[in-house]
Coordinates of C-alpha atoms and ligand atoms in Angstrom, one line a residue:
X1 CA 213.2 67.7 176.1
X2 CA 212.3 70.6 178.5
X3 CA 209.7 70.2 181.2
X4 CA 206.3 71.8 180.3
X5 CA 204.7 74.2 182.7
X6 CA 201.2 75.6 182.0
X7 CA 201.1 78.6 184.2
X8 CA 199.8 82.0 182.9
X9 CA 202.4 84.4 181.3
X10 CA 202.8 87.5 183.3
X11 CA 205.8 89.4 181.9
X12 CA 208.1 89.5 178.9
X13 CA 211.1 88.7 181.2
X14 CA 209.9 85.1 181.9
X15 CA 211.7 82.0 180.6
X16 CA 211.9 81.6 176.8
X17 CA 209.9 78.3 176.8
X18 CA 206.2 78.3 177.4
X19 CA 203.5 75.7 177.1
X20 CA 199.8 76.7 176.7
X21 CA 197.2 74.0 177.2
X22 CA 194.1 74.0 175.0
X23 CA 191.4 72.3 176.9
X24 CA 189.0 71.6 174.1
X25 CA 186.4 69.0 175.0
X26 CA 187.5 65.5 174.1
X27 CA 190.7 66.6 172.2
X28 CA 192.9 68.6 174.5
X29 CA 196.4 69.5 173.3
X30 CA 199.5 71.5 174.1
X31 CA 201.0 74.5 172.3
X32 CA 204.8 74.6 172.9
X33 CA 206.3 78.0 172.4
X34 CA 210.0 79.0 172.2
X35 CA 213.2 78.7 170.2
X36 CA 214.5 75.4 168.9
X37 CA 211.3 73.4 168.8
X38 CA 211.6 72.4 165.1
X39 CA 214.8 70.5 166.1
X40 CA 212.7 68.7 168.7
X41 CA 209.9 67.7 166.3
X42 CA 211.1 64.1 166.0
X43 CA 211.4 63.5 169.7
X44 CA 208.1 65.1 170.5
X45 CA 206.2 63.3 167.7
X46 CA 207.8 59.9 168.6
X47 CA 206.6 60.4 172.2
X48 CA 203.1 61.4 171.1
X49 CA 202.5 58.7 168.4
X50 CA 205.2 55.9 168.4
X51 CA 205.5 54.2 165.1
X52 CA 203.6 56.8 163.1
X53 CA 204.8 57.9 159.7
X54 CA 204.8 61.6 159.1
X55 CA 203.9 63.6 156.0
X56 CA 205.3 67.2 156.2
X57 CA 203.4 69.7 154.1
X58 CA 205.2 73.0 153.6
X59 CA 205.6 75.7 151.0
X60 CA 208.7 76.5 148.9
X61 CA 209.8 79.5 150.9
X62 CA 209.6 77.6 154.2
X63 CA 211.1 74.5 152.7
X64 CA 214.2 76.5 151.7
X65 CA 214.9 77.6 155.3
X66 CA 213.4 75.1 157.7
X67 CA 212.5 71.8 156.1
X68 CA 216.0 70.3 156.5
X69 CA 216.0 70.8 160.3
X70 CA 212.6 69.1 160.6
X71 CA 213.6 66.2 158.3
X72 CA 216.8 65.8 160.3
X73 CA 214.9 65.7 163.6
X74 CA 212.5 63.1 162.3
X75 CA 215.3 61.0 160.8
X76 CA 217.3 61.2 164.1
X77 CA 214.4 59.6 165.9
X78 CA 213.8 57.0 163.2
X79 CA 210.5 58.4 162.0
X80 CA 209.7 57.6 158.3
X81 CA 208.7 60.7 156.5
X82 CA 207.8 62.3 153.2
X83 CA 207.6 66.0 152.2
X84 CA 205.0 67.7 150.1
X85 CA 205.9 71.2 148.9
X86 CA 203.3 73.7 147.7
X87 CA 203.6 77.1 146.1
X88 CA 203.7 80.0 148.7
X89 CA 200.9 82.4 148.9
X90 CA 197.1 82.8 149.6
X91 CA 196.2 81.5 146.1
X92 CA 197.4 78.0 147.1
X93 CA 194.7 77.9 149.8
X94 CA 192.1 76.9 147.2
X95 CA 190.6 73.8 145.4
X96 CA 193.8 73.2 143.4
X97 CA 196.1 73.4 146.4
X98 CA 193.8 71.0 148.3
X99 CA 193.8 68.5 145.4
X100 CA 197.6 68.7 145.2
X101 CA 198.0 68.0 149.0
X102 CA 195.4 65.3 149.3
X103 CA 196.6 63.4 146.3
X104 CA 200.2 63.6 147.5
X105 CA 199.1 62.2 150.9
X106 CA 197.1 59.4 149.3
X107 CA 200.1 58.7 147.0
X108 CA 202.4 58.5 150.0
X109 CA 199.9 56.0 151.6
X110 CA 199.5 58.1 154.7
X111 CA 197.2 56.0 157.0
X112 CA 194.7 56.9 159.6
X113 CA 197.1 56.5 162.5
X114 CA 199.9 58.4 160.8
X115 CA 200.4 62.1 161.2
X116 CA 200.4 65.1 158.9
X117 CA 202.7 67.9 159.9
X118 CA 201.9 71.4 158.7
X119 CA 205.2 73.4 158.5
X120 CA 204.5 77.0 157.5
X121 CA 202.3 80.0 157.9
X122 CA 198.5 80.1 158.0
X123 CA 198.1 79.2 154.4
X124 CA 199.9 75.9 154.8
X125 CA 198.3 75.4 158.2
X126 CA 194.7 75.9 157.1
X127 CA 195.2 74.0 153.8
X128 CA 197.0 71.1 155.4
X129 CA 194.6 70.9 158.4
X130 CA 191.7 70.7 156.0
X131 CA 193.5 68.1 153.8
X132 CA 194.1 66.0 157.0
X133 CA 190.5 66.4 158.1
X134 CA 189.2 64.9 154.9
X135 CA 191.9 62.4 154.1
X136 CA 190.5 58.9 154.8
X137 CA 187.8 60.8 156.8
X138 CA 190.3 62.2 159.2
X139 CA 194.0 61.9 160.0
X140 CA 195.6 63.8 162.9
X141 CA 197.6 66.9 162.3
X142 CA 200.5 68.5 164.1
X143 CA 200.9 72.3 163.5
X144 CA 204.4 73.7 163.3
X145 CA 203.7 77.4 162.6
X146 CA 206.5 79.5 161.1
X147 CA 204.9 83.0 160.9
X148 CA 204.0 85.3 163.7
X149 CA 200.4 85.1 162.5
X150 CA 200.3 81.4 162.5
X151 CA 202.0 81.2 166.0
X152 CA 199.5 83.5 167.6
X153 CA 196.4 82.5 165.8
X154 CA 195.9 80.1 162.9
X155 CA 197.7 77.0 164.3
X156 CA 195.4 77.1 167.4
X157 CA 191.7 76.4 167.6
X158 CA 191.1 74.0 164.7
X159 CA 189.6 76.2 162.0
X160 CA 190.9 74.8 158.7
X161 CA 189.8 75.3 155.2
X162 CA 190.3 76.9 151.8
X163 CA 189.0 80.0 150.0
X164 CA 186.3 80.0 147.3
X165 CA 186.4 82.7 144.6
X166 CA 183.2 83.9 146.3
X167 CA 184.8 84.4 149.7
X168 CA 187.3 83.6 152.4
X169 CA 187.5 80.2 154.1
X170 CA 184.1 79.2 152.7
X171 CA 185.0 75.5 152.5
X172 CA 186.5 73.9 155.6
X173 CA 186.2 71.9 158.8
X174 CA 186.9 72.2 162.5
X175 CA 189.9 69.9 162.9
X176 CA 191.9 70.5 166.1
X177 CA 195.7 69.7 166.0
X178 CA 197.1 67.1 168.3
X179 CA 200.1 69.2 169.0
X180 CA 201.4 72.7 168.2
X181 CA 205.2 73.4 168.0
X182 CA 205.6 77.2 167.7
X183 CA 209.4 77.6 167.2
X184 CA 209.9 81.3 167.7
X185 CA 213.5 81.1 166.3
X186 CA 211.8 80.2 162.9
X187 CA 210.5 83.8 162.8
X188 CA 214.0 85.1 162.4
X189 CA 213.8 84.4 158.6
X190 CA 210.4 85.9 158.2
X191 CA 210.2 89.1 156.1
X192 CA 209.2 92.2 158.2
X193 CA 206.0 92.9 156.2
X194 CA 204.8 89.4 157.3
X195 CA 205.9 90.0 160.9
X196 CA 203.8 93.2 160.9
X197 CA 200.8 91.4 159.3
X198 CA 201.0 88.8 162.1
X199 CA 201.2 91.6 164.7
X200 CA 197.7 92.7 163.7
X201 CA 196.3 89.5 165.1
X202 CA 198.3 90.0 168.3
X203 CA 196.7 93.5 168.7
X204 CA 193.4 91.9 168.1
X205 CA 193.5 90.1 171.5
X206 CA 194.1 93.4 173.3
X207 CA 191.3 95.1 171.4
X208 CA 188.7 92.4 171.8
X209 CA 189.1 91.7 175.5
X210 CA 192.3 92.8 177.2
X211 CA 192.9 96.6 177.5
X212 CA 195.9 96.0 179.7
X213 CA 197.6 93.9 176.9
X214 CA 196.9 96.7 174.4
X215 CA 198.6 99.1 176.8
X216 CA 201.6 96.8 177.0
X217 CA 201.7 96.5 173.2
X218 CA 201.7 100.3 172.8
X219 CA 204.9 100.3 174.9
X220 CA 206.6 97.1 173.7
X221 CA 205.5 96.7 170.0
X222 CA 209.0 97.2 168.7
X223 CA 210.3 94.2 170.6
X224 CA 207.5 92.1 169.2
X225 CA 208.3 93.1 165.6
X226 CA 212.1 92.9 166.1
X227 CA 212.3 89.7 168.2
X228 CA 213.3 89.1 171.7
X229 CA 211.5 88.4 175.0
X230 CA 208.6 90.7 174.1
X231 CA 207.8 88.5 171.1
X232 CA 207.7 85.3 173.0
X233 CA 205.6 87.0 175.6
X234 CA 203.2 88.2 172.9
X235 CA 202.9 84.8 171.3
X236 CA 202.2 83.1 174.6
X237 CA 199.8 85.7 175.7
X238 CA 197.9 85.5 172.4
X239 CA 197.8 81.7 172.5
X240 CA 196.4 81.8 176.1
X241 CA 193.7 84.2 175.0
X242 CA 192.7 82.1 172.0
X243 CA 192.9 78.8 173.9
X244 CA 190.5 80.2 176.6
X245 CA 187.9 81.2 174.0
X246 CA 188.2 78.1 171.9
X247 CA 187.9 75.9 175.0
X248 CA 184.5 77.4 175.9
X249 CA 183.2 77.7 172.3
X250 CA 185.0 75.4 169.9
X251 CA 182.5 75.6 167.1
X252 CA 181.7 79.4 167.2
X253 CA 178.2 79.1 168.5
X254 CA 178.8 82.1 170.8
X255 CA 181.7 84.2 171.8
X256 CA 184.4 82.6 169.7
X257 CA 183.0 85.0 167.1
X258 CA 184.9 87.7 169.1
X259 CA 188.1 86.4 167.4
X260 CA 186.6 87.6 164.2
X261 CA 187.0 91.3 165.2
X262 CA 188.0 93.1 162.0
X263 CA 187.4 90.1 159.8
X264 CA 184.0 90.9 158.3
X265 CA 185.4 94.0 156.6
X266 CA 188.9 92.4 156.3
X267 CA 187.8 89.2 154.5
X268 CA 185.7 91.2 152.0
X269 CA 188.8 93.3 151.2
X270 CA 191.0 90.3 150.8
X271 CA 188.5 88.7 148.4
X272 CA 188.1 92.0 146.7
X273 CA 191.9 92.1 146.2
X274 CA 191.7 88.7 144.6
X275 CA 193.6 86.9 147.5
X276 CA 196.7 88.5 146.2
X277 CA 199.8 89.9 147.9
X278 CA 198.4 93.4 147.4
X279 CA 196.7 92.7 150.8
X280 CA 197.9 90.1 153.3
X281 CA 195.4 88.7 155.7
X282 CA 196.9 90.5 158.7
X283 CA 196.9 93.8 156.8
X284 CA 193.2 93.2 155.9
X285 CA 192.5 92.5 159.6
X286 CA 194.3 95.8 160.6
X287 CA 192.1 97.8 158.2
X288 CA 189.0 95.8 159.3
X289 CA 189.7 96.5 163.0
X290 CA 190.1 100.2 162.4
X291 CA 186.9 100.1 160.4
X292 CA 185.1 98.1 163.2
X293 CA 186.1 100.8 165.7
X294 CA 185.1 103.6 163.4
X295 CA 181.8 101.9 162.6
X296 CA 181.1 101.4 166.3
X297 CA 181.7 105.1 166.8
X298 CA 179.3 106.0 164.0
X299 CA 176.7 103.9 165.7
X300 CA 177.3 105.8 169.0
X301 CA 178.8 102.8 170.7
X302 CA 182.5 103.7 171.1
X303 CA 184.3 106.9 172.1
X304 CA 186.2 108.7 169.4
X305 CA 189.4 108.8 171.4
X306 CA 189.6 105.0 171.4
X307 CA 189.1 104.9 167.6
X308 CA 192.0 107.4 167.2
X309 CA 194.2 105.5 169.6
X310 CA 193.7 102.2 167.7
X311 CA 194.4 103.9 164.3
X312 CA 197.5 105.6 165.7
X313 CA 198.9 102.4 167.1
X314 CA 198.4 100.4 163.9
X315 CA 199.8 103.2 161.8
X316 CA 202.9 103.6 164.1
X317 CA 203.6 99.9 163.5
X318 CA 203.3 100.4 159.8
X319 CA 200.0 98.7 159.2
X320 CA 197.3 100.0 156.9
X321 CA 194.1 101.3 158.5
X322 CA 192.1 102.6 155.5
X323 CA 190.6 101.1 152.5
X324 CA 192.5 103.6 150.4
X325 CA 195.8 102.1 151.8
X326 CA 195.2 99.0 149.6
X327 CA 197.1 99.4 146.3
X328 CA 195.1 98.9 143.1
X329 CA 191.5 98.5 142.4
X330 CA 188.9 97.1 144.8
X331 CA 185.1 96.4 144.2
X332 CA 182.8 99.3 144.7
X333 CA 180.5 99.5 147.8
X334 CA 177.9 97.1 146.1
X335 CA 180.7 94.6 145.4
X336 CA 182.0 94.8 149.0
X337 CA 178.4 94.4 150.3
X338 CA 178.0 91.2 148.2
X339 CA 181.2 89.8 149.6
X340 CA 180.1 90.7 153.2
X341 CA 176.9 88.9 152.6
X342 CA 178.9 85.7 152.2
X343 CA 180.4 86.0 155.7
X344 CA 179.9 82.8 157.8
X345 CA 178.4 84.8 160.7
X346 CA 175.4 85.8 158.5
X347 CA 172.3 84.2 159.9
X348 CA 169.0 84.0 158.0
X349 CA 170.4 86.8 155.8
X350 CA 171.1 89.1 158.7
X351 CA 174.6 90.5 159.2
X352 CA 176.6 89.9 162.4
X353 CA 179.6 92.2 163.2
X354 CA 182.0 92.3 166.1
X355 CA 181.6 95.8 167.4
X356 CA 183.3 97.6 170.4
X357 CA 182.3 99.8 173.2
X358 CA 185.9 100.7 173.7
X359 CA 189.4 99.2 173.7
X360 CA 189.2 95.7 175.2
X361 CA 185.4 95.6 175.0
X362 CA 184.2 93.8 171.9
X363 CA 180.8 92.2 171.6
X364 CA 178.9 90.2 169.0
X365 CA 176.2 92.4 167.3
X366 CA 173.5 90.5 165.5
X367 CA 171.1 91.9 163.0
X368 CA 173.3 94.8 162.0
X369 CA 171.5 97.0 159.5
X370 CA 173.0 96.5 156.0
X371 CA 172.0 100.0 155.1
X372 CA 174.1 101.4 157.9
X373 CA 177.1 99.3 156.8
X374 CA 176.6 100.5 153.2
X375 CA 176.4 104.2 154.3
X376 CA 179.5 103.8 156.4
X377 CA 181.5 102.2 153.6
X378 CA 180.4 105.0 151.2
X379 CA 181.5 107.5 153.8
X380 CA 185.0 106.0 154.5
X381 CA 185.9 105.2 150.9
Ligands
NAD1 N1 192.7 79.0 161.1 C1 192.7 80.1 161.7 O1 192.2 80.3 162.8 C2 193.3 81.3 161.0 C3 193.6 82.5 161.8 C4 194.3 83.5 161.2 C5 194.6 83.5 159.9 N2 194.3 82.4 159.2 C6 194.7 82.3 157.8 O2 196.1 82.3 157.7 C7 196.5 82.7 156.4 C8 197.6 83.8 156.5 O3 198.7 83.1 157.2 P1 200.2 83.8 157.2 O4 200.0 85.3 157.4 O5 201.0 83.0 158.0 O6 200.6 83.7 155.6 P2 201.4 82.6 154.8 O7 201.1 81.3 155.2 O8 201.1 83.0 153.4 O9 202.9 83.0 155.1 C9 203.4 84.3 154.7 C10 204.6 84.2 153.8 O10 205.8 83.9 154.6 C11 206.5 82.8 154.1 N3 207.0 82.2 155.3 C12 206.4 81.5 156.3 N4 207.2 81.2 157.3 C13 208.4 81.7 157.0 C14 209.6 81.8 157.6 N5 209.8 81.3 158.9 N6 210.7 82.3 157.0 C15 210.5 82.9 155.8 N7 209.4 82.9 155.1 C16 208.3 82.3 155.7 C17 205.5 82.0 153.4 O11 206.1 81.2 152.4 C18 204.6 83.1 152.8 O12 205.2 83.6 151.6 C19 195.3 83.3 155.8 O13 194.8 82.4 154.8 C20 194.3 83.4 156.9 O14 193.0 83.3 156.5 C21 193.7 81.3 159.7
LIG2 O1 189.9 81.2 165.2 C1 188.9 82.0 165.0 O2 187.8 81.7 165.4 C2 189.1 83.2 164.2 O3 188.2 83.8 163.8 C3 190.5 83.6 163.9 C4 190.7 84.5 162.7 O4 191.8 85.3 162.9 C5 190.9 83.7 161.4 O5 191.3 84.6 160.4 C6 189.9 82.8 161.0 O6 190.3 81.9 160.0 C7 188.6 83.5 160.5 O7 187.6 82.6 160.6 P1 186.3 82.6 159.6 O8 185.4 81.7 160.3 O9 185.8 84.0 159.7 O10 186.7 82.2 158.3
ZN3 ZN1 192.5 86.3 161.1

């Protein structure tokens, strides 16, 4: 097993293995990043929790390409394991998917000191994390993210949950993982549309608080999409940014909400599209970030040149930036406003948005006037 160093990432040319420490109060853990980590799952889990049984939860697409390696790794270290395979796609992150996973874990007699291993993208990670949080009132989870999005975002920070027909992630729990294994070689089998969707959450870290990272991405984005050292650098840099925010505000009472840049609009669009593959989460975030910049400009908060620069970059990568880019029907402005009203940042009925005063300068805006949002949506549709 390689040694783990926790120094900050500076350039893409650094070693292919990185470790980022998440110093969340009372439950610190490591994110290991680099190629070949799925093959090391058994050794790392045996070292972390000797004698534990492991329930792997994955989806059918991931099972086809990566489950065998994980099972072989667990078997090689003598870890008893079972696998639960769910249907791929956002619709699985709902009540039925939760019932399937929880019942399978109970059926497999997974005990409190055993481990649940989420092997897959954000859908598997969020669903499995939530199932583990409620199983026997709490079983520990290891996240093994296999999409770019899940490696840079969803496997880190402990937000778990499922969607309600009334909105995104409305049922869930904070349940930090005990270990994250981000095997960057697993991304080699990921369809390019999914890589690009994950890239939206990478750009988010630049836009919300790190203008220099955004500059780097403007130059190096092809390497992140195609694979190579730029990709590992981007995963590590993103995990560092998220780890720092989560460590100071685990339960989103303050500036963790910055990680929601683009999500108030984005989540409403995802729900409006019926959580279907018409609009992936990362694509919704790309549109949402472009809208957050344009809305900030409308309010006189952000220079127009920054709005244009963000839109151009997302479009160059091949991400959508406008509501009209979503294929098929969406709710009208009233319908979108009803979905926005279910956002978890709403407080005493008042809307909260993450707005920007420029690239790398996001802030939490409370009491945003709903009439302004409605007028903006009417204008941009
Ligand atoms: N908890 C958080 O902090 C957080 C953060 C961001 C997003 N999310 C959630 O994450 C979800 C989106 O996650 P996602 O974009 O990873 O989507 P996903 O989990 O649906 O995975 C995307 C697709 O890729 C397939 N796949 C996954 N890994 C693969 C691989 N290595 N090779 C081939 N195919 C593979 C999956 O089967 C699926 O079809 C959303 O529900 C979103 O709300 C949560
Ligand atoms: O970790 C966070 O905090 C985030 O907001 C990350 C987001 O990218 C992610 O999509 C998250 O699930 C959204 O959280 P929600 O609380 O708005 O459901
Ligand atoms: Zn997100």
